Coordinates of C-alpha atoms and ligand atoms in Angstrom, one line a residue:
M1 CA 71.9 -138.9 46.8
E2 CA 71.3 -142.3 48.3
I3 CA 73.2 -144.2 51.0
L4 CA 72.6 -147.9 51.5
G5 CA 73.3 -149.1 55.1
L6 CA 73.9 -152.7 55.8
N7 CA 74.2 -155.0 58.8
A8 CA 75.7 -158.0 57.0
F9 CA 77.3 -161.4 57.9
H10 CA 76.1 -160.8 61.5
G11 CA 73.0 -161.6 63.5
D12 CA 69.8 -159.7 62.5
A13 CA 71.2 -158.8 59.1
S14 CA 69.3 -155.8 57.7
A15 CA 69.4 -153.0 55.1
A16 CA 68.4 -149.3 55.3
L17 CA 68.3 -146.6 52.7
L18 CA 68.9 -142.9 53.3
S19 CA 67.7 -140.5 50.6
D20 CA 68.9 -136.9 50.8
G21 CA 69.4 -137.4 54.6
Q22 CA 65.9 -139.0 55.2
L23 CA 65.4 -142.6 56.1
V24 CA 63.1 -144.0 53.4
A25 CA 63.4 -147.7 53.9
A26 CA 64.6 -150.2 56.4
V27 CA 64.0 -154.0 56.7
E28 CA 65.5 -157.1 58.2
E29 CA 66.5 -160.0 55.9
E30 CA 64.6 -162.4 58.2
R31 CA 61.3 -160.9 57.1
F32 CA 61.9 -162.1 53.6
N33 CA 63.7 -165.5 54.1
R34 CA 61.7 -166.3 57.2
I35 CA 64.8 -167.4 59.3
K36 CA 64.8 -165.6 62.6
H37 CA 67.9 -163.5 63.3
W38 CA 69.4 -164.5 59.9
A39 CA 73.0 -163.6 59.7
G40 CA 74.2 -163.7 56.1
F41 CA 74.2 -161.0 53.4
P42 CA 70.9 -159.2 53.4
A43 CA 70.4 -159.3 49.6
L44 CA 66.6 -159.3 49.6
A45 CA 66.4 -156.5 52.2
A46 CA 68.9 -154.4 50.2
K47 CA 67.0 -154.9 47.0
A48 CA 63.7 -154.0 48.6
C49 CA 65.3 -150.8 50.0
I50 CA 66.7 -149.6 46.6
R51 CA 63.7 -150.7 44.5
G52 CA 62.6 -147.9 42.3
I53 CA 65.5 -145.6 42.8
D54 CA 67.8 -144.5 40.0
P55 CA 70.8 -146.8 40.3
A56 CA 73.1 -143.9 39.5
S57 CA 72.0 -142.1 42.6
L58 CA 73.2 -144.8 44.9
A59 CA 76.6 -143.4 45.7
H60 CA 77.6 -145.0 49.0
V61 CA 77.2 -148.3 50.8
A62 CA 78.0 -148.4 54.5
I63 CA 78.4 -151.6 56.5
S64 CA 78.4 -151.7 60.3
R65 CA 81.5 -153.7 60.7
D66 CA 85.1 -152.7 60.4
P67 CA 87.5 -155.6 60.2
R68 CA 90.4 -153.1 60.8
A69 CA 88.9 -151.9 64.1
H70 CA 91.3 -152.7 67.0
L71 CA 93.3 -154.9 64.6
W72 CA 96.5 -154.6 66.7
R73 CA 94.7 -155.6 69.8
K74 CA 93.2 -158.7 68.0
L75 CA 96.6 -159.6 66.6
A76 CA 98.3 -159.1 69.9
R77 CA 95.8 -161.5 71.4
V78 CA 96.5 -164.1 68.8
A79 CA 100.2 -163.7 69.4
V80 CA 100.0 -164.5 73.1
R81 CA 97.4 -167.2 72.6
P82 CA 98.5 -169.4 69.8
G83 CA 95.9 -172.0 70.9
D84 CA 93.3 -169.6 69.5
W85 CA 94.6 -170.0 65.9
P86 CA 92.3 -172.8 64.7
R87 CA 89.3 -171.1 66.0
L88 CA 90.3 -167.9 64.4
A89 CA 90.0 -169.6 61.0
S90 CA 86.2 -169.4 61.2
R91 CA 86.3 -165.9 62.5
A92 CA 88.7 -165.0 59.7
R93 CA 86.2 -166.3 57.2
N94 CA 83.6 -164.0 58.5
T95 CA 86.0 -161.1 58.4
I96 CA 86.9 -161.9 54.8
Q97 CA 83.2 -161.9 54.0
V98 CA 82.9 -158.4 55.4
A99 CA 86.0 -157.3 53.6
N100 CA 84.6 -158.8 50.4
L101 CA 81.4 -156.8 50.6
A102 CA 82.1 -155.6 47.1
S103 CA 81.7 -159.0 45.6
A104 CA 78.7 -159.8 47.7
L105 CA 77.0 -156.6 46.4
S106 CA 77.8 -157.5 42.8
S107 CA 77.0 -161.2 42.9
S108 CA 73.7 -160.6 44.7
G109 CA 72.7 -158.0 42.1
V110 CA 72.3 -155.2 44.6
T111 CA 74.7 -152.8 42.9
R112 CA 78.0 -152.8 41.0
A113 CA 80.7 -152.3 43.5
D114 CA 82.7 -150.1 41.1
Q115 CA 79.8 -147.6 41.1
V116 CA 79.7 -147.0 44.8
R117 CA 82.0 -146.0 47.6
I118 CA 82.1 -148.6 50.3
H119 CA 82.5 -147.5 53.9
H120 CA 83.2 -149.8 56.9
V121 CA 81.8 -148.2 60.1
E122 CA 82.9 -149.6 63.4
H123 CA 80.0 -151.5 65.1
H124 CA 79.5 -149.3 68.1
R125 CA 79.9 -146.1 66.1
A126 CA 77.0 -147.4 64.0
H127 CA 75.0 -148.0 67.1
L128 CA 75.8 -144.5 68.4
A129 CA 74.9 -143.0 65.0
S130 CA 71.6 -144.9 65.0
A131 CA 70.6 -143.3 68.2
F132 CA 72.0 -139.7 68.0
F133 CA 71.4 -138.9 64.3
A134 CA 67.9 -140.4 64.5
S135 CA 67.1 -138.3 67.7
P136 CA 65.5 -134.9 67.8
F137 CA 68.4 -133.6 70.0
E138 CA 71.0 -131.1 68.8
E139 CA 73.3 -132.1 71.6
A140 CA 73.3 -135.2 73.8
A141 CA 75.3 -137.8 75.6
V142 CA 75.4 -140.9 73.5
V143 CA 75.9 -144.5 74.8
S144 CA 76.0 -147.9 73.1
I145 CA 76.1 -151.1 75.2
D146 CA 75.9 -154.6 73.9
G147 CA 77.5 -158.1 74.0
F148 CA 80.4 -157.4 71.6
G149 CA 80.9 -155.8 68.2
D150 CA 84.3 -155.1 66.6
F151 CA 86.0 -156.1 69.8
S152 CA 84.1 -153.6 72.0
S153 CA 81.1 -153.9 74.2
L154 CA 80.5 -150.3 75.2
M155 CA 81.1 -146.9 73.7
W156 CA 80.1 -143.4 74.9
G157 CA 80.6 -139.9 73.8
V158 CA 79.0 -136.6 73.0
G159 CA 76.9 -135.8 70.0
K160 CA 76.5 -132.2 68.7
N161 CA 74.8 -131.2 65.5
N162 CA 76.0 -133.4 62.7
R163 CA 78.9 -135.3 64.5
F164 CA 79.7 -137.1 67.7
D165 CA 83.0 -137.7 69.5
V166 CA 83.9 -140.9 71.3
H167 CA 85.1 -140.3 74.8
G168 CA 85.2 -143.9 76.2
T169 CA 85.2 -147.6 75.2
V170 CA 85.0 -150.9 77.0
R171 CA 86.9 -153.6 75.1
F172 CA 86.9 -157.4 74.9
P173 CA 86.8 -159.5 77.1
H174 CA 84.7 -157.2 79.4
S175 CA 81.0 -156.8 78.6
L176 CA 77.8 -156.0 80.4
G177 CA 75.8 -157.6 77.7
L178 CA 77.9 -160.8 77.9
F179 CA 77.3 -160.9 81.7
Y180 CA 73.5 -160.9 81.0
T181 CA 73.9 -163.5 78.3
A182 CA 75.8 -165.8 80.5
F183 CA 73.0 -166.0 83.1
T184 CA 70.4 -166.2 80.3
Q185 CA 72.2 -169.4 79.1
F186 CA 72.5 -170.6 82.6
L187 CA 68.8 -170.3 83.2
G188 CA 68.1 -172.5 80.1
F189 CA 67.4 -169.9 77.4
P190 CA 70.1 -170.8 74.9
K191 CA 68.9 -169.1 71.7
Y192 CA 70.4 -165.9 70.2
G193 CA 68.3 -163.0 71.5
D194 CA 66.7 -164.9 74.4
E195 CA 67.8 -162.3 77.0
Y196 CA 64.3 -160.7 77.0
K197 CA 63.0 -164.0 78.5
M198 CA 65.2 -163.7 81.5
M199 CA 64.1 -160.1 81.9
G200 CA 60.4 -161.2 81.9
L201 CA 61.1 -163.9 84.4
S202 CA 62.9 -161.5 86.7
A203 CA 59.6 -159.9 87.8
Y204 CA 58.6 -163.2 89.4
G205 CA 61.6 -163.5 91.8
E206 CA 63.3 -161.8 94.7
P207 CA 66.9 -160.7 94.2
R208 CA 68.2 -162.9 97.0
F209 CA 71.4 -163.8 95.1
A210 CA 72.4 -160.3 94.3
S211 CA 75.4 -160.2 96.5
Q212 CA 76.8 -163.4 94.8
V213 CA 76.0 -162.0 91.4
R214 CA 77.9 -158.8 92.2
D215 CA 81.0 -161.0 92.3
V216 CA 80.6 -161.6 88.6
V217 CA 80.6 -158.1 87.3
H218 CA 81.7 -154.7 88.5
T219 CA 81.6 -151.3 86.9
T220 CA 83.5 -148.2 87.9
G221 CA 84.7 -145.1 86.1
G222 CA 82.8 -146.1 83.0
Q223 CA 84.7 -149.4 82.8
V224 CA 82.9 -152.7 83.0
R225 CA 85.0 -155.5 84.5
L226 CA 83.9 -159.1 84.4
N227 CA 85.3 -161.5 87.0
L228 CA 86.8 -163.7 84.3
D229 CA 86.8 -166.8 86.6
Y230 CA 83.1 -167.1 85.6
F231 CA 83.7 -167.0 81.9
I232 CA 85.3 -169.0 79.1
H233 CA 84.8 -166.6 76.2
H234 CA 88.2 -165.1 76.6
T235 CA 89.9 -168.5 76.8
E236 CA 87.8 -170.7 74.5
G237 CA 86.3 -168.1 72.3
V238 CA 82.9 -166.5 72.0
E239 CA 82.1 -168.1 68.7
M240 CA 78.9 -167.5 67.0
T241 CA 77.8 -170.6 65.1
W242 CA 75.6 -170.5 62.0
N243 CA 73.1 -173.2 61.4
D244 CA 71.7 -172.3 58.0
C245 CA 72.6 -168.8 58.8
E246 CA 70.5 -168.8 62.1
P247 CA 73.0 -167.7 64.7
S248 CA 73.6 -169.2 68.1
L249 CA 76.1 -168.4 70.7
G250 CA 78.2 -171.1 72.3
R251 CA 78.3 -171.3 76.1
V252 CA 80.1 -168.4 77.6
Y253 CA 80.2 -169.2 81.3
S254 CA 82.7 -171.4 83.1
A255 CA 82.2 -174.2 85.7
R256 CA 82.5 -171.6 88.4
L257 CA 78.9 -170.4 87.7
P258 CA 77.3 -173.7 88.7
E259 CA 79.7 -174.0 91.6
V260 CA 78.2 -170.8 93.1
F261 CA 74.6 -170.9 91.8
G262 CA 73.8 -174.6 91.6
A263 CA 72.9 -176.7 88.5
P264 CA 72.1 -174.8 85.4
R265 CA 68.4 -175.1 84.3
V266 CA 67.9 -177.6 81.4
P267 CA 66.1 -175.8 78.5
R268 CA 62.4 -176.3 78.6
S269 CA 62.5 -178.0 82.0
E270 CA 60.3 -176.7 84.8
L271 CA 61.0 -173.3 86.2
E272 CA 61.6 -173.2 89.9
Q273 CA 61.4 -170.2 92.2
R274 CA 65.2 -170.2 92.5
H275 CA 65.4 -169.6 88.8
A276 CA 63.1 -166.6 89.0
D277 CA 65.1 -165.4 92.1
L278 CA 68.4 -165.7 90.1
A279 CA 66.8 -163.8 87.2
A280 CA 65.7 -161.1 89.6
S281 CA 69.2 -160.9 91.0
V282 CA 70.9 -160.6 87.7
Q283 CA 68.4 -158.0 86.5
A284 CA 69.0 -156.0 89.7
V285 CA 72.8 -156.1 89.3
L286 CA 72.5 -155.2 85.6
E287 CA 70.4 -152.2 86.6
E288 CA 73.1 -151.2 89.2
Q289 CA 75.8 -151.4 86.5
Y290 CA 73.7 -149.7 83.8
F291 CA 73.0 -146.7 86.0
E292 CA 76.6 -146.6 87.2
I293 CA 77.6 -146.2 83.6
L294 CA 74.8 -143.7 82.7
N295 CA 75.6 -141.6 85.8
F296 CA 79.3 -141.7 85.0
V297 CA 78.5 -140.4 81.5
Q298 CA 76.2 -137.8 82.8
R299 CA 78.8 -136.5 85.3
K300 CA 81.5 -136.4 82.5
T301 CA 79.3 -134.7 79.9
R302 CA 77.0 -132.6 82.2
L303 CA 74.3 -133.0 79.6
K304 CA 70.6 -133.6 80.3
K305 CA 69.8 -135.4 77.1
L306 CA 70.7 -139.0 76.5
C307 CA 70.7 -141.2 73.3
L308 CA 70.9 -145.0 73.7
A309 CA 71.5 -148.0 71.5
G310 CA 73.0 -151.5 71.6
G311 CA 71.4 -154.7 72.7
V312 CA 71.5 -153.9 76.4
A313 CA 69.4 -150.8 75.6
L314 CA 66.5 -153.1 74.8
N315 CA 66.3 -153.8 78.6
C316 CA 63.0 -152.0 78.9
V317 CA 62.8 -152.6 82.7
A318 CA 66.1 -150.7 83.2
N319 CA 65.1 -148.0 80.6
G320 CA 61.9 -147.3 82.5
M321 CA 63.9 -146.2 85.5
I322 CA 66.3 -143.8 83.8
F323 CA 64.5 -140.7 85.0
D324 CA 64.5 -142.0 88.6
K325 CA 68.1 -143.2 88.7
T326 CA 70.0 -140.6 86.7
P327 CA 69.8 -136.8 86.2
F328 CA 68.9 -137.2 82.5
Q329 CA 65.7 -135.4 81.6
D330 CA 65.3 -136.5 78.0
V331 CA 66.1 -139.8 76.4
Y332 CA 65.9 -141.2 72.9
I333 CA 66.3 -144.9 72.6
Q334 CA 66.8 -146.3 69.1
A335 CA 63.8 -148.6 68.3
A336 CA 66.1 -151.1 66.8
S337 CA 68.8 -151.0 69.4
H338 CA 69.9 -154.5 68.6
D339 CA 72.2 -155.1 65.7
A340 CA 69.6 -154.7 63.0
G341 CA 69.6 -151.0 63.8
T342 CA 73.2 -150.7 62.8
S343 CA 72.3 -150.6 59.1
I344 CA 70.5 -147.3 59.8
G345 CA 73.3 -146.2 62.0
A346 CA 76.0 -147.0 59.4
A347 CA 74.1 -145.0 56.7
L348 CA 73.6 -142.0 59.1
Y349 CA 77.2 -142.1 60.1
V350 CA 78.4 -141.8 56.5
A351 CA 75.8 -139.0 55.8
H352 CA 76.9 -136.8 58.8
Q353 CA 80.2 -137.9 60.2
V354 CA 81.9 -138.7 56.8
L355 CA 80.1 -136.6 54.3
K356 CA 79.4 -133.7 56.7
Q357 CA 75.8 -133.4 55.6
P358 CA 73.5 -131.4 57.9
R359 CA 70.9 -133.2 59.9
S360 CA 67.2 -133.0 58.8
F361 CA 65.8 -136.3 60.0
V362 CA 64.2 -137.6 63.2
M363 CA 63.1 -141.2 63.5
R364 CA 59.7 -140.9 65.1
H365 CA 58.3 -144.3 63.9
V366 CA 59.4 -147.6 62.5
Y367 CA 57.2 -148.0 59.5
Y368 CA 60.0 -148.4 56.9
G369 CA 59.3 -151.9 55.6
P370 CA 57.3 -153.1 52.6
E371 CA 53.7 -152.3 52.0
Y372 CA 51.1 -153.8 49.7
T373 CA 48.3 -152.1 47.7
E374 CA 44.7 -152.8 48.2
S375 CA 44.5 -154.7 44.9
E376 CA 47.5 -156.8 45.8
I377 CA 45.8 -157.8 49.1
R378 CA 42.5 -158.4 47.4
K379 CA 44.2 -160.7 44.9
E380 CA 45.7 -162.8 47.7
L381 CA 42.3 -163.1 49.4
D382 CA 40.6 -164.0 46.1
D383 CA 43.3 -166.6 45.3
A384 CA 42.9 -168.2 48.7
G385 CA 39.1 -168.2 48.2
V386 CA 38.3 -166.8 51.6
Q387 CA 35.3 -164.7 52.5
Y388 CA 36.0 -161.0 53.3
H389 CA 34.1 -157.7 53.6
P390 CA 35.5 -154.4 52.3
L391 CA 34.8 -151.7 54.9
A392 CA 35.4 -148.0 54.6
G393 CA 37.4 -145.9 57.1
E394 CA 35.4 -145.3 60.2
E395 CA 33.3 -148.5 59.7
L396 CA 36.5 -150.6 59.6
V397 CA 37.7 -148.9 62.8
D398 CA 34.4 -149.2 64.6
R399 CA 33.8 -152.8 63.8
T400 CA 37.3 -153.8 64.7
A401 CA 37.2 -152.0 68.0
R402 CA 33.8 -153.6 68.8
Q403 CA 35.2 -157.1 68.1
I404 CA 38.2 -156.5 70.4
A405 CA 35.8 -155.2 73.1
D406 CA 33.8 -158.4 72.7
G407 CA 36.9 -160.4 73.5
Q408 CA 37.9 -161.4 70.0
I409 CA 41.6 -161.7 69.0
V410 CA 42.3 -159.6 65.9
G411 CA 45.1 -159.8 63.4
W412 CA 45.8 -156.2 62.2
F413 CA 47.8 -155.8 59.0
Q414 CA 48.1 -152.2 57.7
G415 CA 50.6 -150.0 55.8
R416 CA 54.3 -150.5 55.9
M417 CA 55.8 -153.2 58.0
E418 CA 57.8 -152.3 61.2
F419 CA 61.5 -152.3 61.4
G420 CA 63.0 -153.7 64.6
P421 CA 61.9 -156.2 67.1
R422 CA 58.5 -154.8 68.1
A423 CA 55.2 -154.8 66.1
L424 CA 53.9 -151.3 66.7
G425 CA 50.5 -151.3 65.1
N426 CA 51.0 -152.3 61.5
R427 CA 51.7 -156.0 61.9
S428 CA 50.1 -156.6 65.2
I429 CA 47.7 -159.0 67.0
L430 CA 45.3 -157.0 69.1
A431 CA 43.2 -157.9 72.1
D432 CA 41.3 -156.5 75.1
P433 CA 43.6 -155.6 78.0
R434 CA 40.7 -155.5 80.5
R435 CA 40.3 -159.2 80.7
H436 CA 42.2 -161.2 83.3
D437 CA 42.2 -164.3 81.2
M438 CA 43.3 -162.6 77.9
K439 CA 47.0 -163.4 78.4
D440 CA 46.3 -167.1 78.9
I441 CA 43.9 -167.1 75.9
L442 CA 46.5 -165.5 73.7
N443 CA 49.1 -167.9 74.8
K444 CA 46.8 -170.9 74.5
R445 CA 45.4 -170.0 71.1
I446 CA 48.2 -168.2 69.2
K447 CA 51.5 -167.4 70.8
F448 CA 52.4 -170.5 72.9
R449 CA 54.9 -168.4 74.8
E450 CA 56.3 -169.0 78.3
P451 CA 53.6 -167.9 80.8
F452 CA 56.0 -165.5 82.6
R453 CA 56.4 -163.3 79.6
P454 CA 54.1 -160.2 79.6
F455 CA 51.9 -158.9 76.9
C456 CA 52.3 -155.2 76.2
P457 CA 50.0 -152.2 75.9
S458 CA 49.6 -149.6 73.1
V459 CA 48.1 -146.5 74.8
L460 CA 46.9 -143.2 73.3
A461 CA 49.8 -140.8 74.0
E462 CA 47.5 -138.3 75.6
A463 CA 46.2 -140.9 78.0
T464 CA 49.6 -142.2 79.2
G465 CA 49.5 -140.2 82.5
E466 CA 46.1 -141.4 83.4
F467 CA 47.4 -145.0 83.6
F468 CA 51.2 -144.8 84.1
E469 CA 53.3 -143.1 86.7
T470 CA 55.5 -141.7 83.9
D471 CA 54.1 -140.0 80.9
Y472 CA 57.3 -139.4 78.9
P473 CA 56.8 -140.7 75.4
S474 CA 57.7 -144.4 74.8
P475 CA 56.8 -144.8 71.1
F476 CA 58.9 -147.9 70.5
M477 CA 58.0 -150.2 73.4
V478 CA 61.5 -150.0 74.9
Q479 CA 60.6 -148.6 78.2
A480 CA 58.5 -150.2 81.0
Y481 CA 56.7 -147.8 83.3
R482 CA 54.9 -148.5 86.5
I483 CA 51.2 -148.7 86.1
K484 CA 49.3 -146.6 88.7
P485 CA 48.2 -149.0 91.4
Q486 CA 44.6 -147.9 91.1
Q487 CA 44.6 -148.6 87.4
R488 CA 46.1 -152.1 87.4
E489 CA 42.8 -153.9 87.9
R490 CA 41.4 -152.1 84.9
I491 CA 44.1 -153.5 82.6
P492 CA 45.2 -156.8 84.2
A493 CA 46.3 -158.4 80.9
V494 CA 49.1 -155.9 80.3
T495 CA 50.1 -155.4 84.0
H496 CA 53.2 -157.4 84.5
R497 CA 53.9 -159.2 87.8
D498 CA 56.0 -156.2 89.0
G499 CA 53.2 -153.7 88.3
T500 CA 54.8 -152.3 85.1
G501 CA 53.8 -152.3 81.5
R502 CA 56.2 -152.2 78.5
L503 CA 54.2 -149.6 76.7
Q504 CA 53.9 -148.0 73.2
T505 CA 52.6 -144.5 73.3
V506 CA 50.7 -143.8 70.1
E507 CA 50.6 -140.3 68.6
K508 CA 47.9 -139.4 66.2
D509 CA 50.2 -137.8 63.6
V510 CA 52.5 -140.8 63.6
N511 CA 50.0 -143.6 63.0
P512 CA 46.5 -142.0 62.6
L513 CA 44.7 -145.3 61.7
Y514 CA 46.0 -147.1 64.8
W515 CA 45.4 -144.1 67.0
N516 CA 41.8 -144.0 65.8
L517 CA 41.3 -147.7 66.5
I518 CA 42.6 -147.3 70.1
R519 CA 40.5 -144.1 70.6
R520 CA 37.4 -145.9 69.3
F521 CA 38.1 -148.8 71.7
G522 CA 38.5 -146.2 74.5
D523 CA 35.1 -144.6 73.5
L524 CA 33.5 -148.0 73.8
T525 CA 35.2 -149.2 77.0
G526 CA 36.6 -146.2 78.8
V527 CA 40.1 -147.7 78.4
P528 CA 42.1 -146.3 75.5
I529 CA 44.6 -149.1 75.5
L530 CA 45.0 -152.3 73.5
I531 CA 47.1 -155.4 74.0
N532 CA 49.6 -155.3 71.1
T533 CA 51.7 -158.4 70.3
S534 CA 53.5 -159.1 67.1
F535 CA 51.7 -160.7 64.2
N536 CA 53.4 -164.1 64.0
E537 CA 53.5 -167.5 65.5
N538 CA 57.0 -168.7 66.3
E539 CA 58.4 -167.1 63.2
P540 CA 59.6 -163.6 62.1
I541 CA 56.8 -161.0 62.1
V542 CA 54.6 -161.5 59.0
N543 CA 55.6 -159.3 56.0
T544 CA 53.2 -160.2 53.1
P545 CA 49.4 -160.5 53.0
R546 CA 49.9 -164.2 52.2
E547 CA 51.9 -164.7 55.4
A548 CA 49.3 -162.8 57.4
L549 CA 46.5 -164.9 55.9
D550 CA 48.3 -168.1 56.6
C551 CA 49.0 -167.1 60.2
F552 CA 45.3 -166.2 60.6
L553 CA 44.1 -169.5 59.2
R554 CA 46.8 -171.5 61.0
T555 CA 46.1 -170.1 64.5
N556 CA 43.0 -169.6 66.5
M557 CA 42.8 -165.9 65.7
D558 CA 39.1 -164.7 65.5
V559 CA 39.4 -161.8 63.0
L560 CA 41.8 -160.6 60.4
V561 CA 41.7 -156.9 59.3
I562 CA 44.0 -156.6 56.4
G563 CA 44.0 -153.3 54.6
P564 CA 40.4 -152.3 54.2
F565 CA 39.2 -156.0 54.3
F566 CA 37.6 -157.6 57.3
L567 CA 37.6 -161.4 57.6
S568 CA 36.1 -163.5 60.4
K569 CA 37.2 -167.0 61.3
S570 CA 33.6 -168.2 61.6
E571 CA 33.0 -167.4 58.0
N572 CA 36.2 -169.1 56.9
L573 CA 36.2 -172.3 59.0
Q574 CA 36.6 -174.4 55.8
H575 CA 40.0 -172.8 55.2
S576 CA 41.2 -172.9 58.7
H577 CA 44.1 -175.4 59.5
S578 CA 43.1 -175.3 63.2
R579 CA 39.4 -175.7 62.8
A580 CA 38.9 -178.5 65.3
S581 CA 40.4 -176.7 68.2
F582 CA 38.8 -173.4 67.3
V583 CA 35.3 -175.0 67.2
A584 CA 36.1 -176.7 70.5
E585 CA 37.0 -173.5 72.1
A586 CA 34.3 -171.4 70.4
Ligands
LIG1 FE1 75.7 -154.6 68.8

């Protein structure tokens, strides 16, 4: 029996398919339509997930929104604030879309609504399910923290076997995620999902504004409380706007924020030290609140295992300190803790919490997207007329590792595409972490990112303790651990300003090809670590061979390894769109 999970009409729309309790496919719509964080109905993703299955076996569709959740609170809010009515019209449209999921399923050709049972799963319950039911734990504390979803911003409880019970919730207008978003906007990063930029910047500052920032948010007894003087989302709305279905959030902070912290930074203007100091202060206060919540949950549950999801759970700096700051001894963080992961969570919720199925699945990797056969890849390369070399197994690994060790930048396209925000070794750009200049080279030649953002390491799982102060598995790049001081000079390109690295620990049985490549690089250099950044250039991560080839030819990448085929830029200069700059640099 199959269950299709959807995150629809919401940022990072996605689909996931459970088959007899096992996750068999998951993909974001943005990977197909190439619009970052796309927020409509994920028709292409859903069709990709159900391709090849018997239509009769698709019995359930679960969406991670419940328009009825906290309905009375929402209505009460409208009753006391009639001024909100016009704005509520646009929100109502979105709600109607969610409620009319049946027609969206039928009109998009995904399935006939009269053939499936449709389930609306409250947003945070979907987050919680995405963490607990994907974890290896039989019993654990479960926590979801984000901006908002279905009128809540935090939910916690206890998971045991095939169900979890909710013990606490934080409701609108209070939100730890919104606190972080407000300062992200204030610091000139206005786009949906830009919070990670402020997190990266925070390592360059001192938290000298922390006491003022503490006036903005306070957490006690598991309840987050915003000082609403600093916000307008509760008076003027926290409306998401959709520009061709690319979401953006309107300003959420009030005039009080610049009164206290000075002029907001204009986007793309120069970054000053005070901006980094404010980012450091906000990050420090977020960590205080985060650990206050986690310690409260631990005291209440007395459990030693923790499952985490929600957008705030992508704060890898805070996640890296969980073992130092709380009594939790094991943690499972959903790889797609942002809202894309709620498609997986909604499906898992229906399987276990609604249909009472026993658990038999652990999400150990994220390779649930589309893959392409060797002949499909070869055809793309032939159609493009590029030169390539088929290489077998060890030869492919050896040559690629040698190229990276020689300072080359390699596009690495293998197997099934990753689900979630991180490329984890199947759609990755790889480079040598030993070189001091590699971060600048990557930025100058391919990624064009803000210089304060770190590049991240993939490390052989068994070598984690040699380089990092914590060796607990971090398979999804959602934890930043301190790099041992004596090792930082060996891997400068992945050592962030604060001495941490946001690492991916790679286990042999999870991704044998990628593990082999890192091991071979380690044999050659003594450092079993690669820089791993997503295979893209200001776009969603590449999905198809054609997109990978275009990105390779468009940017100043040196090598493309796509399936068993090896391409070098120097042999394909006539096809390169960026030949002049490549030649100049070469
Ligand atoms: Fe969320």
